[in-house]
Short mmCIF file of C-alpha atoms in Angstrom, two decimals:
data_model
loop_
_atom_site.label_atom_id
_atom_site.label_comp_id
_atom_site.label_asym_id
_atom_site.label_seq_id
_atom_site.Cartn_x
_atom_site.Cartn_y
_atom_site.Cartn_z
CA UNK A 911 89.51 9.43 3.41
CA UNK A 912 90.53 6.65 0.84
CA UNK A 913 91.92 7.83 -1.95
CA UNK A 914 92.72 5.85 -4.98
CA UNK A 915 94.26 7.38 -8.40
CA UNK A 916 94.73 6.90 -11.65
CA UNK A 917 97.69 8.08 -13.73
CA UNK A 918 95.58 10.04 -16.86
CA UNK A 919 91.82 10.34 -17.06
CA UNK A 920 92.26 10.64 -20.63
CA UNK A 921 94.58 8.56 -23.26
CA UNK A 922 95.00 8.39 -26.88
CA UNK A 923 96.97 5.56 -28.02
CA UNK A 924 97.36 3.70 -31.69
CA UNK A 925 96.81 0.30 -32.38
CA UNK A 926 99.79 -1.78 -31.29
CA UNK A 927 101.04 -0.01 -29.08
CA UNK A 928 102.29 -0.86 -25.51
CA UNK A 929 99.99 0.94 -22.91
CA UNK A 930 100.41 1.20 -19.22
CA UNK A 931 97.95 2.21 -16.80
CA UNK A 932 98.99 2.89 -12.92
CA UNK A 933 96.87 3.29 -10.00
CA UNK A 934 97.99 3.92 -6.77
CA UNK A 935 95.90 3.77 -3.22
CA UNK A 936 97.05 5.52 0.46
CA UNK A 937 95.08 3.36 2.33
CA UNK A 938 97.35 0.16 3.04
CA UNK A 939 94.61 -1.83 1.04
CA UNK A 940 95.68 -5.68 0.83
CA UNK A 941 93.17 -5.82 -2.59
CA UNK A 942 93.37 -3.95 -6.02
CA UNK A 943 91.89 -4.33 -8.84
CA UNK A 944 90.54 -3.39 -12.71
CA UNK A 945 87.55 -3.51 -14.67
CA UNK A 946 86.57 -2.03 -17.89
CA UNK A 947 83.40 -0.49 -18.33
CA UNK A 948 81.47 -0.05 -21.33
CA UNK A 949 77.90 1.19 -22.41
CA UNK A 950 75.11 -1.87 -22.18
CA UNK A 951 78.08 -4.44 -19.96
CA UNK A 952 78.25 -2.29 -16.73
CA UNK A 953 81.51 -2.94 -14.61
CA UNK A 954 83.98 -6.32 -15.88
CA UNK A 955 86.25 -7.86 -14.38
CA UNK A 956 90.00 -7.94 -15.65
CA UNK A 957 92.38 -8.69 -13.07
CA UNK A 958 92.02 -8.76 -9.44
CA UNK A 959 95.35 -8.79 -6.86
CA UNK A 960 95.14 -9.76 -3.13
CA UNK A 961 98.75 -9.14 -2.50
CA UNK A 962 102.04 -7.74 -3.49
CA UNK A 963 102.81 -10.21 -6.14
CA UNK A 964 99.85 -11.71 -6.67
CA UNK A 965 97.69 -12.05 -9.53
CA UNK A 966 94.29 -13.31 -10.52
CA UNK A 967 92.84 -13.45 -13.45
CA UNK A 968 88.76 -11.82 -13.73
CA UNK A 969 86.15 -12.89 -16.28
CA UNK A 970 87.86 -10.99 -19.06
CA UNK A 971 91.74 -11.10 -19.00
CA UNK A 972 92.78 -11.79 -22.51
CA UNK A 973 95.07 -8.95 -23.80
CA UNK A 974 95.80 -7.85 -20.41
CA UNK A 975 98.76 -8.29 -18.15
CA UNK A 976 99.02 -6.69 -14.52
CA UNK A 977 101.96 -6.22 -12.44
CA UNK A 978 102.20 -5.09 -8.58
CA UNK A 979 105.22 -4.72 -7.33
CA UNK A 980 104.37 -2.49 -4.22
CA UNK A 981 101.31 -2.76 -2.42
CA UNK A 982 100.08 0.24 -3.18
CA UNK A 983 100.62 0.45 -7.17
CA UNK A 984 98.51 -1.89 -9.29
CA UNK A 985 99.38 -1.33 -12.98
CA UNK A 986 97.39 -2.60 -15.98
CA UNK A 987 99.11 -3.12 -19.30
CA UNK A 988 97.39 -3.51 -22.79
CA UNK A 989 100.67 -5.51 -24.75
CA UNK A 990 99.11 -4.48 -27.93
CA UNK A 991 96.36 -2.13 -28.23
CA UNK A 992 93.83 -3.34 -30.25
CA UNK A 993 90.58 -0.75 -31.12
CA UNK A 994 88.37 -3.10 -29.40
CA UNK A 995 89.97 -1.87 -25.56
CA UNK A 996 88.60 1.70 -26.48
CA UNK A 997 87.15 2.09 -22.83
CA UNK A 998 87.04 3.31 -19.42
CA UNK A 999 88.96 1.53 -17.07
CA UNK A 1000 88.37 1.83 -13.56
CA UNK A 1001 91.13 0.80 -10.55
CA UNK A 1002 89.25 -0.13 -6.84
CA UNK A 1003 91.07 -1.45 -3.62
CA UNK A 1004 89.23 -3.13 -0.60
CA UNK A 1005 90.92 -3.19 2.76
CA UNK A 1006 91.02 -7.23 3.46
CA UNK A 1007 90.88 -10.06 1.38
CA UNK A 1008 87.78 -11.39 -0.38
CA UNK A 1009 86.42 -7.99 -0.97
CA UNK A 1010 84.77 -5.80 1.52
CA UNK A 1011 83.99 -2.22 0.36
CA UNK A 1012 86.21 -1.23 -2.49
CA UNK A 1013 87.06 2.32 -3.39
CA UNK A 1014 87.09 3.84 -6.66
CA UNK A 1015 89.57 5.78 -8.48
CA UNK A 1016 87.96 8.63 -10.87
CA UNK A 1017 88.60 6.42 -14.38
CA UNK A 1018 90.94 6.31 -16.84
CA UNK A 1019 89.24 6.72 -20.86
CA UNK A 1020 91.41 5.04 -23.23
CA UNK A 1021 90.89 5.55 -26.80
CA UNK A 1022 92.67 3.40 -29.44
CA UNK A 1023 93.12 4.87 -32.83
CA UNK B 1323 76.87 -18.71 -10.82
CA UNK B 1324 76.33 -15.41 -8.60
CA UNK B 1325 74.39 -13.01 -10.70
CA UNK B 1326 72.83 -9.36 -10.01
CA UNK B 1327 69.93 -8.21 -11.85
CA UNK B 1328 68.84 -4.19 -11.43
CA UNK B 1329 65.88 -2.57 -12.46
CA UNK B 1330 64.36 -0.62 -14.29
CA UNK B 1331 67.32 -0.33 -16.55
CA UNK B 1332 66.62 4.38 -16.78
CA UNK B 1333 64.26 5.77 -14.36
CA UNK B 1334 63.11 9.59 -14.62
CA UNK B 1335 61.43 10.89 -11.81
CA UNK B 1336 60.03 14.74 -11.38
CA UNK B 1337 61.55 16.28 -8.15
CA UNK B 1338 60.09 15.55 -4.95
CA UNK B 1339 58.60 12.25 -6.57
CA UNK B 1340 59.59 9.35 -4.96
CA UNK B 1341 60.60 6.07 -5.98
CA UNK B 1342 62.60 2.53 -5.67
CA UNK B 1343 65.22 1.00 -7.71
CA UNK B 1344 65.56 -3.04 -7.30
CA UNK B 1345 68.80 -4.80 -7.20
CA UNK B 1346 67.50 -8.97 -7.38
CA UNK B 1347 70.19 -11.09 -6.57
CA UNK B 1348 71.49 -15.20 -6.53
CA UNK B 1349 74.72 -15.68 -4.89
CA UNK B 1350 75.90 -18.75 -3.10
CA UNK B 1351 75.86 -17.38 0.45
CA UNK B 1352 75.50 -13.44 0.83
CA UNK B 1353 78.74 -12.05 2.35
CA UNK B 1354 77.76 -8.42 1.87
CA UNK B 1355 75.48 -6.13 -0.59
CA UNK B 1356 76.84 -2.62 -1.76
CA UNK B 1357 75.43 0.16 -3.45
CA UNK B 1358 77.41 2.73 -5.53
CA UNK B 1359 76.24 5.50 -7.32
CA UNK B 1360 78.38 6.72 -10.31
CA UNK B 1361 78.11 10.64 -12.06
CA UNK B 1362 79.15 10.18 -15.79
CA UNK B 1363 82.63 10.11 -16.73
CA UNK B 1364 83.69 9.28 -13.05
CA UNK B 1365 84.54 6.61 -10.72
CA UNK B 1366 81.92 5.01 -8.64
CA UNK B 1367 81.40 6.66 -5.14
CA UNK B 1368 80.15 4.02 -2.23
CA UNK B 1369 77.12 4.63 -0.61
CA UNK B 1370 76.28 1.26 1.30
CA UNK B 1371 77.18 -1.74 2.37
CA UNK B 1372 74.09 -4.14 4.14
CA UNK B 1373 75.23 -7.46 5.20
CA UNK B 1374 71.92 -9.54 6.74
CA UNK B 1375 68.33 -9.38 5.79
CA UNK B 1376 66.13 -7.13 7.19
CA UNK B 1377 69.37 -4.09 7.51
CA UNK B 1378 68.57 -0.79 6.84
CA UNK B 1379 70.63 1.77 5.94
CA UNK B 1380 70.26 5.58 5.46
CA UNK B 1381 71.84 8.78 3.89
CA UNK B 1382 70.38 12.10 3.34
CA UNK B 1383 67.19 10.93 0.75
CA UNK B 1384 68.52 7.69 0.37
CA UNK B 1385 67.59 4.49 2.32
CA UNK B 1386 68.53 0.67 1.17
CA UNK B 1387 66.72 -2.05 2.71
CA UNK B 1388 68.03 -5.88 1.88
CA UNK B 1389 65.40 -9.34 1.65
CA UNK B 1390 67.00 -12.52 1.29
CA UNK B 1391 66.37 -12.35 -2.54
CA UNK B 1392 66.81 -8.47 -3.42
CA UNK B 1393 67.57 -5.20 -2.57
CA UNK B 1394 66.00 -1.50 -2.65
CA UNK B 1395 67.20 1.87 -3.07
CA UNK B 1396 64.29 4.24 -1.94
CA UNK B 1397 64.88 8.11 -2.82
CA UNK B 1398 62.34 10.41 -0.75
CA UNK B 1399 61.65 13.22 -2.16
CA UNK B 1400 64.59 13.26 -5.18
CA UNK B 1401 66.72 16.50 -6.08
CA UNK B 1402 67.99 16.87 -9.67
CA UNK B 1403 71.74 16.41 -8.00
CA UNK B 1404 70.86 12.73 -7.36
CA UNK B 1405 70.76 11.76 -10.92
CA UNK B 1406 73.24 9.15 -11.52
CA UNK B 1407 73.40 6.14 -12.55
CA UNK B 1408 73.23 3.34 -9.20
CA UNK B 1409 74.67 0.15 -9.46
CA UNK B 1410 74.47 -2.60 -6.84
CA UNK B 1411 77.04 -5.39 -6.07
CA UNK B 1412 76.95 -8.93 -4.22
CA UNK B 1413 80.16 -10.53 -2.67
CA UNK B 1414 79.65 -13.98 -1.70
CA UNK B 1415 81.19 -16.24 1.16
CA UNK B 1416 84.61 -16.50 1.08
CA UNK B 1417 87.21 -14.85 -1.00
CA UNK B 1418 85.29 -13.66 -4.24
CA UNK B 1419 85.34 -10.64 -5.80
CA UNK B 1420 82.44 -8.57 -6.08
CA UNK B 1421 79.81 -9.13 -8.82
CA UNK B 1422 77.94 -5.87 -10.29
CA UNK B 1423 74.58 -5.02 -11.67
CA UNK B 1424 74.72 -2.95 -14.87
CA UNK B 1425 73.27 -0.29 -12.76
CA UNK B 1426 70.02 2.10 -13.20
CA UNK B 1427 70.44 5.49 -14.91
CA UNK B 1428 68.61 7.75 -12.46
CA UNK B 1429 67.46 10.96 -14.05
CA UNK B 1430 65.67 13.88 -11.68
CA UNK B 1431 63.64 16.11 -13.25
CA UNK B 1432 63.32 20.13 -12.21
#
């Protein structure tokens, strides 16, 4: 069974702070990635990765950053919280590039104070 | 642009009353279509992936059939444990990521 996971399911953080969110998968996927999901705009984009190293950018990256360093650890980093990436964000990974099935981890809420 | 439209946006159904949700789609050459359902508060769980019109697939009370334009999700005979909210995705050719409907909020009445 894939299995991909996310470091908290739940996170309080203040505005301007640094946040870090990891997700790791145990399948040898080549493709990770993170979207943010809100109530009314379904799933969005943030950052996609097709390989250790690699980065792309999705239809919303502005106050993100991403960093993969290992193939199986994606992480997503909010520089400077702002109240506006209260959230859920969700990690997936697909086995080959250009997309094929991607598996979910369970979510991550983030609420910014 | 690619772009996924589902429908109706809630649906609420009485048990054992069956029903179709649409996933309409425009993508630039269909590379696959995939259906998730998602409980609240968690991660999406796949259900299917159809690749060529005229596929079928099937599991338990669900069945998705794919047209060259749209998709269906048919529930026979719905339990309240399949509400959840169903959301539909396109990839198309070559390396793109995959493009999401906002989903349909599926509620099963006892």
């Amino acid at each position: 069974d894939v299995k991909v996971t996310q470091s908290s399911r739940y996170l309080v953080k203040r505005t301007g702070e640094k946040v870090f969110l990891e997700c790791v998968q145990d399948m040898d996927h080549e493709n990770m990635f993170w979207y943010r999901q809100d109530p009314g705009l379904g799933l969005r984009l943030i950052y996609f990765s097709y390989d250790v190293k690699m980065k792309e950018k999705g239809d919303i990256p502005e106050g993100y950053s991403v960093s993969r360093e290992k193939k199986e650890r994606f992480s997503l980093i909010l520089e400077s919280a702002s109240t506006n990436q209260t959230s859920m964000y969700l990690c997936a990974s697909s086995p080959i590039a250009g997309g094929e099935t991607q598996y979910f981890g369970p979510g991550t809420r983030l609420l910014v104070l | 642009e690619d772009q996924v439209t589902q429908s109706p946006e809630a649906l609420r159904l009485q048990e054992g009353e069956s029903s179709s949700l649409n996933c309409s789609y425009t993508v630039s050459g269909l590379r696959g279509l995939f259906w998730y359902r998602q409980d609240p508060g968690k991660g999406p769980e796949f259900l299917f992936t159809l690749y060529s019109a005229g596929e079928e697939k099937e599991k338990e009370r669900l069945k998705a059939t794919l047209t060259k334009k749209e998709s269906f999700l048919h529930i026979t005979a719905p339990k309240p444990e399949d509400s959840a909210t169903y959301l539909c995705a396109v990839q198309a050719g070559g390396n793109t990521p995959l493009v999401f409907g906002k989903g349909t909020r599926l509620s099963v009445i006892a």
